Short mmCIF file of C-alpha atoms in Angstrom, two decimals:
data_model
loop_
_atom_site.label_atom_id
_atom_site.label_comp_id
_atom_site.label_asym_id
_atom_site.label_seq_id
_atom_site.Cartn_x
_atom_site.Cartn_y
_atom_site.Cartn_z
CA MET A 97 22.74 -9.64 18.58
CA GLU A 98 21.78 -9.98 14.91
CA LEU A 99 19.28 -7.16 15.45
CA LEU A 100 22.03 -5.04 16.98
CA ARG A 101 24.36 -5.67 14.04
CA LYS A 102 21.63 -4.57 11.61
CA TRP A 103 21.10 -1.34 13.51
CA LEU A 104 24.81 -0.60 13.72
CA GLY A 105 24.85 -0.70 9.92
CA HIS A 106 22.00 1.84 9.76
CA PRO A 107 22.46 4.39 12.57
CA GLU A 108 19.68 6.59 11.20
CA ASP A 109 17.25 3.75 11.95
CA ILE A 110 18.21 3.81 15.62
CA TYR A 111 17.82 7.56 15.86
CA ASN A 112 14.43 7.59 14.14
CA LEU A 113 13.11 4.58 16.05
CA LEU A 114 13.90 6.45 19.26
CA ARG A 115 12.28 9.64 17.92
CA PHE A 116 9.25 7.67 16.79
CA LYS A 117 8.85 5.81 20.08
CA MET A 118 9.34 8.93 22.18
CA GLY A 119 6.51 10.85 20.52
CA GLY A 120 7.62 11.60 16.97
CA TYR A 121 4.87 9.40 15.58
CA ARG A 122 2.32 11.94 16.79
CA ALA A 123 3.50 14.30 14.05
CA VAL A 124 2.15 11.94 11.39
CA MET A 125 -0.39 10.02 13.48
CA PRO A 126 -1.97 12.29 16.10
CA ARG A 127 -4.22 10.53 18.59
CA MET A 128 -7.94 10.60 17.83
CA ASP A 129 -10.46 11.19 20.61
CA THR A 130 -13.06 8.43 20.27
CA ASP A 131 -14.93 9.30 23.48
CA SER A 132 -16.91 12.01 21.72
CA LEU A 133 -18.14 9.64 19.01
CA GLY A 134 -21.50 7.91 18.90
CA CYS A 135 -21.77 4.19 19.51
CA GLY A 136 -21.95 3.31 15.81
CA LEU A 137 -18.87 5.31 14.84
CA ARG A 138 -16.90 3.93 17.78
CA THR A 139 -17.76 0.43 16.56
CA CYS A 140 -16.64 1.33 13.04
CA TYR A 141 -13.27 2.59 14.26
CA ARG A 142 -12.87 -0.57 16.30
CA TYR A 143 -13.45 -2.63 13.14
CA LEU A 144 -11.00 -0.37 11.29
CA ASN A 145 -8.27 -1.10 13.84
CA GLN A 146 -9.08 -4.82 13.78
CA THR A 147 -8.99 -5.19 9.99
CA SER A 148 -6.21 -2.80 8.95
CA ARG A 149 -2.74 -2.58 10.42
CA SER A 150 -1.36 -0.25 7.79
CA PHE A 151 -4.18 2.25 7.21
CA ALA A 152 -5.97 2.55 10.55
CA ALA A 153 -3.53 5.04 12.08
CA VAL A 154 -3.24 7.37 9.08
CA ILE A 155 -7.02 7.31 8.47
CA GLN A 156 -7.59 8.40 12.06
CA ALA A 157 -5.08 11.23 11.55
CA LEU A 158 -7.12 12.80 8.74
CA ASP A 159 -8.76 16.15 9.43
CA GLY A 160 -12.42 16.83 10.10
CA GLU A 161 -15.32 14.91 8.62
CA LEU A 162 -13.05 13.46 5.94
CA ARG A 163 -11.74 11.04 8.60
CA HIS A 164 -15.18 9.45 9.08
CA ALA A 165 -15.85 9.30 5.34
CA VAL A 166 -12.56 7.51 4.64
CA CYS A 167 -13.10 5.14 7.60
CA ILE A 168 -16.51 4.10 6.25
CA PHE A 169 -15.13 3.91 2.69
CA TYR A 170 -12.41 1.54 3.90
CA LEU A 171 -14.86 -0.69 5.82
CA VAL A 172 -17.31 -0.90 2.90
CA LEU A 173 -14.50 -1.97 0.56
CA ARG A 174 -13.14 -4.36 3.21
CA ALA A 175 -16.57 -6.00 3.36
CA LEU A 176 -16.68 -6.24 -0.44
CA ASP A 177 -13.17 -7.68 -0.51
CA THR A 178 -14.12 -10.24 2.15
CA VAL A 179 -16.88 -11.51 -0.11
CA GLU A 180 -14.44 -11.79 -3.02
CA ASP A 181 -11.85 -13.63 -0.93
CA ASP A 182 -14.27 -16.12 0.64
CA MET A 183 -13.76 -19.36 -1.29
CA SER A 184 -16.66 -21.00 0.60
CA ILE A 185 -19.19 -18.86 -1.30
CA PRO A 186 -20.26 -20.61 -4.55
CA LEU A 187 -19.69 -18.55 -7.70
CA ASP A 188 -23.39 -18.53 -8.58
CA ILE A 189 -23.98 -16.71 -5.29
CA LYS A 190 -20.77 -14.68 -5.15
CA VAL A 191 -21.02 -13.02 -8.58
CA PRO A 192 -24.49 -11.51 -7.96
CA MET A 193 -23.35 -10.48 -4.45
CA LEU A 194 -20.42 -8.55 -5.88
CA HIS A 195 -22.59 -6.88 -8.53
CA GLU A 196 -25.28 -5.87 -6.05
CA PHE A 197 -23.16 -5.11 -3.00
CA HIS A 198 -23.40 -1.34 -3.37
CA SER A 199 -27.20 -1.54 -3.05
CA HIS A 200 -26.86 -3.04 0.46
CA LEU A 201 -25.55 0.33 1.64
CA TYR A 202 -29.14 1.55 1.56
CA GLN A 203 -30.70 -1.59 3.13
CA PRO A 204 -30.60 -1.10 6.93
CA ASP A 205 -30.96 -4.79 7.82
CA TRP A 206 -28.73 -6.45 5.23
CA LYS A 207 -25.90 -8.58 6.56
CA TYR A 208 -24.10 -11.79 5.65
CA THR A 209 -23.47 -14.30 8.44
CA GLU A 210 -22.05 -17.29 6.58
CA SER A 211 -18.56 -16.03 5.76
CA LYS A 212 -15.55 -18.04 6.91
CA GLU A 213 -13.05 -15.21 6.40
CA LYS A 214 -11.06 -13.65 9.26
CA ASP A 215 -12.66 -10.22 8.70
CA ARG A 216 -16.20 -11.59 8.62
CA GLN A 217 -17.32 -9.17 11.38
CA VAL A 218 -17.63 -6.39 8.79
CA LEU A 219 -20.22 -8.53 6.99
CA GLU A 220 -21.94 -9.84 10.11
CA ASP A 221 -22.36 -6.31 11.48
CA PHE A 222 -22.79 -4.57 8.14
CA PRO A 223 -25.94 -2.80 9.45
CA THR A 224 -23.75 -0.68 11.75
CA ILE A 225 -21.43 0.22 8.85
CA SER A 226 -24.28 0.97 6.45
CA MET A 227 -26.01 3.10 9.09
CA GLU A 228 -22.91 5.25 9.50
CA PHE A 229 -22.60 5.38 5.70
CA ARG A 230 -26.11 6.84 5.51
CA ASN A 231 -25.18 9.36 8.20
CA LEU A 232 -22.47 10.81 5.93
CA SER A 233 -23.15 13.83 3.73
CA LYS A 234 -24.69 12.84 0.39
CA VAL A 235 -21.58 13.98 -1.49
CA TYR A 236 -19.56 11.32 0.36
CA GLN A 237 -22.27 8.68 -0.02
CA ASP A 238 -22.37 9.14 -3.78
CA VAL A 239 -18.61 8.62 -4.12
CA ILE A 240 -18.51 5.52 -1.89
CA SER A 241 -21.52 3.88 -3.54
CA ASP A 242 -20.21 4.55 -7.04
CA ILE A 243 -16.73 3.14 -6.33
CA CYS A 244 -18.21 0.13 -4.51
CA HIS A 245 -20.38 -0.63 -7.56
CA LYS A 246 -17.53 -0.35 -10.05
CA MET A 247 -15.18 -2.41 -7.89
CA GLY A 248 -17.74 -5.16 -7.38
CA VAL A 249 -18.25 -5.47 -11.13
CA GLY A 250 -14.50 -5.59 -11.70
CA MET A 251 -13.91 -8.19 -9.01
CA ALA A 252 -16.60 -10.40 -10.53
CA GLU A 253 -14.95 -10.10 -13.94
CA PHE A 254 -11.63 -11.45 -12.67
CA LEU A 255 -13.02 -14.21 -10.44
CA GLU A 256 -12.51 -16.89 -13.09
CA LYS A 257 -10.07 -15.05 -15.31
CA LYS A 258 -6.29 -14.95 -15.03
CA VAL A 259 -4.27 -11.85 -15.80
CA ASP A 260 -2.86 -12.44 -19.28
CA SER A 261 -1.76 -9.20 -20.95
CA GLN A 262 -0.10 -6.17 -19.42
CA HIS A 263 -3.26 -4.28 -20.35
CA GLU A 264 -5.30 -6.73 -18.25
CA TRP A 265 -2.76 -6.33 -15.42
CA ASP A 266 -3.44 -2.60 -15.46
CA LYS A 267 -7.18 -3.30 -15.63
CA TYR A 268 -7.12 -5.69 -12.66
CA CYS A 269 -5.02 -3.27 -10.61
CA HIS A 270 -7.45 -0.50 -11.56
CA TYR A 271 -10.39 -2.46 -10.20
CA VAL A 272 -8.78 -3.39 -6.88
CA ALA A 273 -6.58 -0.32 -6.23
CA GLY A 274 -6.90 2.36 -8.89
CA LEU A 275 -10.58 2.80 -8.04
CA VAL A 276 -9.60 3.23 -4.40
CA GLY A 277 -7.24 6.04 -5.41
CA ILE A 278 -9.97 7.64 -7.52
CA GLY A 279 -12.54 7.32 -4.74
CA LEU A 280 -10.21 8.75 -2.10
CA SER A 281 -9.32 11.66 -4.39
CA ARG A 282 -12.99 12.46 -4.91
CA LEU A 283 -13.50 12.35 -1.13
CA PHE A 284 -10.55 14.71 -0.61
CA SER A 285 -12.08 17.22 -3.01
CA ALA A 286 -15.59 16.76 -1.62
CA SER A 287 -14.27 17.66 1.84
CA GLU A 288 -12.87 20.90 0.34
CA LEU A 289 -9.55 20.16 2.04
CA GLU A 290 -8.18 19.74 -1.49
CA ASP A 291 -8.89 21.50 -4.79
CA SER A 292 -11.41 20.04 -7.21
CA ILE A 293 -8.65 19.05 -9.69
CA VAL A 294 -7.46 16.35 -7.24
CA GLY A 295 -10.75 14.50 -7.57
CA GLN A 296 -11.21 15.26 -11.25
CA ASP A 297 -7.86 13.97 -12.53
CA THR A 298 -8.67 10.27 -12.47
CA ASP A 299 -5.55 9.27 -14.43
CA LEU A 300 -3.22 10.50 -11.71
CA ALA A 301 -5.40 9.05 -8.95
CA ASN A 302 -5.45 5.71 -10.76
CA SER A 303 -1.65 5.72 -10.99
CA MET A 304 -1.42 6.22 -7.22
CA GLY A 305 -3.33 2.98 -6.73
CA LEU A 306 -1.58 1.05 -9.49
CA PHE A 307 1.88 1.84 -8.12
CA LEU A 308 0.96 0.43 -4.71
CA GLN A 309 -0.86 -2.62 -6.08
CA LYS A 310 1.87 -3.58 -8.54
CA THR A 311 4.45 -3.29 -5.78
CA ASN A 312 2.43 -5.67 -3.60
CA ILE A 313 1.93 -8.13 -6.47
CA ILE A 314 5.62 -8.10 -7.37
CA ARG A 315 6.80 -8.56 -3.79
CA ASP A 316 4.22 -11.24 -2.96
CA TYR A 317 5.16 -13.65 -5.77
CA LEU A 318 6.07 -16.56 -3.48
CA GLU A 319 3.23 -16.06 -1.00
CA ASP A 320 0.70 -15.97 -3.84
CA GLN A 321 2.22 -19.10 -5.39
CA LEU A 322 1.96 -20.98 -2.11
CA GLU A 323 -1.71 -19.99 -1.83
CA GLY A 324 -2.55 -20.83 -5.43
CA ARG A 325 -2.92 -17.24 -6.68
CA GLU A 326 -1.36 -15.78 -9.82
CA PHE A 327 -1.27 -12.05 -10.51
CA TRP A 328 1.90 -11.64 -12.59
CA PRO A 329 0.84 -11.00 -16.23
CA ARG A 330 1.32 -14.01 -18.51
CA GLU A 331 2.45 -11.75 -21.35
CA VAL A 332 5.61 -10.99 -19.33
CA TRP A 333 6.41 -14.19 -17.41
CA SER A 334 5.76 -16.47 -20.41
CA ARG A 335 8.87 -15.02 -22.06
CA TYR A 336 10.93 -16.44 -19.21
CA ALA A 337 9.20 -19.70 -18.22
CA LYS A 338 6.55 -22.21 -19.31
CA LYS A 339 4.66 -21.84 -16.02
CA LEU A 340 4.71 -19.00 -13.52
CA SER A 341 5.58 -21.46 -10.76
CA ASP A 342 8.76 -22.43 -12.67
CA LEU A 343 10.32 -19.11 -11.70
CA ALA A 344 10.69 -20.39 -8.13
CA LYS A 345 12.88 -23.32 -9.24
CA PRO A 346 16.59 -22.81 -8.42
CA GLU A 347 17.68 -23.68 -11.94
CA ASN A 348 15.54 -20.80 -13.29
CA ILE A 349 16.72 -18.11 -10.89
CA ASP A 350 18.54 -16.03 -13.53
CA VAL A 351 15.53 -15.70 -15.85
CA ALA A 352 13.25 -15.28 -12.82
CA VAL A 353 15.19 -12.20 -11.74
CA GLN A 354 15.03 -10.83 -15.30
CA CYS A 355 11.25 -11.23 -15.23
CA LEU A 356 11.14 -9.53 -11.83
CA ASN A 357 13.20 -6.60 -13.12
CA GLU A 358 10.88 -6.15 -16.10
CA LEU A 359 7.82 -5.93 -13.85
CA ILE A 360 9.54 -3.48 -11.51
CA THR A 361 10.41 -1.33 -14.53
CA ASN A 362 6.72 -1.41 -15.51
CA ALA A 363 5.70 -0.26 -12.01
CA LEU A 364 8.26 2.58 -12.00
CA HIS A 365 6.45 4.22 -14.91
CA HIS A 366 3.79 5.35 -12.40
CA VAL A 367 6.24 7.36 -10.27
CA PRO A 368 6.07 10.60 -12.31
CA ASP A 369 2.27 10.56 -11.93
CA VAL A 370 2.67 9.93 -8.20
CA LEU A 371 4.93 12.97 -7.84
CA THR A 372 2.58 15.17 -9.87
CA TYR A 373 -0.40 14.04 -7.77
CA LEU A 374 1.37 14.66 -4.45
CA SER A 375 2.57 18.10 -5.60
CA ARG A 376 -1.08 19.22 -5.83
CA LEU A 377 -2.02 18.37 -2.24
CA LYS A 378 -2.38 21.25 0.25
CA ASN A 379 -3.68 19.65 3.45
CA GLN A 380 -0.98 18.15 5.68
CA SER A 381 -3.04 15.20 6.92
CA VAL A 382 -4.04 14.28 3.37
CA PHE A 383 -0.45 14.61 2.18
CA ASN A 384 0.81 12.28 4.93
CA PHE A 385 -1.97 9.81 4.19
CA CYS A 386 -1.05 9.69 0.50
CA ALA A 387 2.74 10.04 0.63
CA ILE A 388 3.64 7.45 3.27
CA PRO A 389 2.42 4.39 1.30
CA GLN A 390 4.10 5.69 -1.87
CA VAL A 391 7.55 6.08 -0.31
CA MET A 392 7.15 2.66 1.34
CA ALA A 393 6.43 1.27 -2.13
CA ILE A 394 9.50 2.76 -3.82
CA ALA A 395 11.68 1.49 -0.96
CA THR A 396 10.14 -1.97 -1.36
CA LEU A 397 10.78 -1.99 -5.12
CA ALA A 398 14.39 -0.96 -4.53
CA ALA A 399 14.76 -3.87 -2.10
CA CYS A 400 13.18 -6.30 -4.58
CA TYR A 401 15.02 -5.16 -7.72
CA ASN A 402 17.45 -7.81 -9.02
CA ASN A 403 16.93 -9.70 -5.75
CA GLN A 404 16.74 -13.50 -5.88
CA GLN A 405 15.16 -13.52 -2.41
CA VAL A 406 11.79 -12.59 -3.95
CA PHE A 407 11.62 -16.20 -5.18
CA ARG A 408 12.87 -17.75 -1.95
CA GLY A 409 11.16 -15.91 0.89
CA VAL A 410 9.89 -12.54 2.03
CA VAL A 411 11.50 -9.21 1.10
CA LYS A 412 10.60 -6.39 3.48
CA ILE A 413 12.11 -3.05 4.28
CA ARG A 414 13.56 -2.66 7.78
CA LYS A 415 11.26 -1.34 10.50
CA GLY A 416 13.69 1.48 11.24
CA GLN A 417 13.77 2.31 7.53
CA ALA A 418 9.97 2.41 7.46
CA VAL A 419 9.89 4.73 10.48
CA THR A 420 12.42 7.03 8.80
CA LEU A 421 10.25 7.17 5.68
CA MET A 422 7.12 7.90 7.70
CA MET A 423 8.74 10.76 9.57
CA ASP A 424 10.49 12.25 6.53
CA ALA A 425 7.72 12.11 3.92
CA THR A 426 5.84 15.20 5.08
CA ASN A 427 6.38 17.54 2.11
CA ILE A 428 6.83 17.22 -1.63
CA GLN A 429 10.54 18.14 -1.66
CA ALA A 430 11.26 15.43 0.90
CA VAL A 431 9.28 12.88 -1.11
CA LYS A 432 11.15 13.82 -4.28
CA ALA A 433 14.44 13.34 -2.45
CA ILE A 434 13.30 9.93 -1.19
CA MET A 435 12.22 8.87 -4.68
CA TYR A 436 15.54 10.08 -6.08
CA GLN A 437 17.46 8.10 -3.46
CA TYR A 438 15.70 4.82 -4.19
CA VAL A 439 15.71 5.04 -7.99
CA GLU A 440 19.46 5.74 -7.74
CA GLU A 441 19.72 2.58 -5.63
CA ILE A 442 17.92 0.65 -8.38
CA TYR A 443 20.08 2.26 -11.06
CA GLN A 444 23.25 1.09 -9.34
CA LYS A 445 21.94 -2.50 -9.44
CA ILE A 446 20.92 -2.66 -13.12
CA PRO A 447 22.81 -5.58 -14.72
CA SER A 448 24.29 -4.69 -18.09
CA THR A 449 22.97 -8.00 -19.46
CA ASP A 450 19.41 -7.51 -18.22
CA PRO A 451 16.91 -7.52 -21.14
CA SER A 452 15.05 -4.57 -19.60
CA SER A 453 18.13 -2.53 -18.70
CA ASN A 454 17.56 0.17 -21.33
CA LYS A 455 13.91 0.61 -20.35
CA THR A 456 14.83 0.72 -16.67
CA GLN A 457 17.44 3.40 -17.32
CA GLN A 458 14.95 5.43 -19.36
CA VAL A 459 12.21 5.44 -16.72
CA ILE A 460 14.75 6.28 -14.02
CA ALA A 461 15.91 9.22 -16.14
CA SER A 462 12.33 10.55 -16.26
CA ILE A 463 12.00 10.21 -12.48
CA ARG A 464 15.34 11.91 -11.93
CA ALA A 465 14.17 14.85 -14.03
CA MET A 466 11.22 15.36 -11.67
CA SER A 467 13.01 14.71 -8.39
CA LEU A 468 16.50 16.20 -8.68
CA PRO A 469 17.61 16.93 -5.12
CA GLY A 470 17.45 20.62 -4.37
CA SER A 471 16.94 20.69 -0.63
CA PRO A 472 18.75 19.55 2.50
CA MET A 473 16.54 16.47 2.53
CA ALA A 474 18.51 15.06 -0.37
CA SER A 475 21.55 14.57 1.83
CA ARG A 476 19.76 13.60 5.02
CA HIS A 477 21.62 10.30 5.33
CA HIS A 478 25.10 11.81 5.66
CA TYR A 479 26.13 11.63 9.31
CA SER A 480 29.11 13.07 11.17
CA PRO A 481 31.55 10.80 13.04
CA ILE A 482 30.28 12.21 16.36
CA TYR A 483 26.70 11.38 15.38
CA LEU A 484 27.68 7.87 14.33
CA SER A 485 29.47 7.27 17.63
CA CYS A 486 26.47 8.50 19.61
CA ALA A 487 24.13 6.38 17.52
CA MET A 488 26.21 3.26 18.09
CA LEU A 489 26.28 3.95 21.82
CA LEU A 490 22.51 4.34 21.77
CA ALA A 491 22.26 1.04 19.92
CA ALA A 492 24.36 -0.77 22.49
CA LEU A 493 22.34 0.69 25.37
CA SER A 494 18.84 0.44 23.94
CA TRP A 495 18.57 -2.32 21.34
CA GLN A 496 16.61 -4.57 23.68
CA TYR A 497 14.24 -1.75 24.56
CA LEU A 498 13.66 -0.95 20.91
CA SER A 499 12.84 -4.56 20.12
CA THR A 500 9.78 -4.26 22.38
CA LEU A 501 8.11 -1.33 20.64
CA SER A 502 4.41 -1.01 21.32
CA LYS A 503 2.31 -3.47 19.33
CA ALA A 504 0.35 -0.80 17.50
CA THR A 505 3.45 1.00 16.30
CA GLU A 506 5.26 -2.16 15.25
CA GLU A 507 2.26 -3.51 13.36
CA TYR A 508 1.82 -0.24 11.49
CA VAL A 509 5.46 -0.10 10.48
CA GLN A 510 5.57 -3.75 9.46
CA ALA A 511 2.41 -3.46 7.41
CA GLY A 512 3.74 -0.33 5.75
CA SER A 513 6.22 -2.52 3.90
CA GLU A 514 3.61 -5.16 3.01
#
């Protein structure tokens, strides 16, 4: 019944969950025919679905040969990331592995069979991935190899180094996410589905990655603390506590929330770049691929802003909310309206006593200037009494059915807010 009460408070979630379940998801995630693929590519897509809940569906919805290039790009970086995450690999072995990993793309027999990580299959069967990498056009190979090299070097740099300054925070996020945005942008342009400027403007592409990575780091404070990881920049949190872990203590909750708000304000500075980047995209599948994670991120930041729960548990957007975002974020005007909605939500929660309140208001003003609602999308959450009554009736009749959504759909939606 708790689930039912939540839905009754958000009738648009019920409507969009029904739309999504009854075929609406095919608009943003059309089914891919794997029967026509060779054995190696079929294996790669199987690994993609096994290792990524959030990106597998939208990667497979990309058009043409770009789909295969992005699939292989993802698996190569997943393999690299698995090496970085594996604490059983001694540093004197791991550092050279990270530096040299890109060279293994051209070594047909290279594989690593001693990993203890859950995604170790991408290392154990790396020959299949590297073979399909070498089957890509050279223009795609060059991008993937270059990004893999740069990311490996960056990962090695931060293995034994904590994130101290805000500059280093940006640098770390660049290595693990900004480079992904740059690489994807270069692949988009190489496919000729997008103009060359998309791949050339590395600043905007970097911001796309930084916005997503900072959102994840901010939201995952408690999970990272429990697992012994620290990604919040010392330059910021040291103004509020002696140790980063102190922010989770109940007696420090007020200053902890102030620290949280400052980091969210920092992340919001990337939104204008995100909107500029998305406004340049022409291909619908590429737009969906890029826009969906970004609107999930702004919704997540709005949920986290000034929220003590970040230090007590997990903050996630509702599944119905995620579905609504996925189905709405299909054009730039809709995305601008979504961004406007969520920065207004943040604005309404800014405490007058918050040390970052002026900066938060300033960055929201700059986002407002770029995303002033000028289309029907801006008022898409205003519902008539008849609609509300129908939605509530639907909720009463179908809440149990909706709670058993197909596993693939549910996992994608859940991961979209992770």
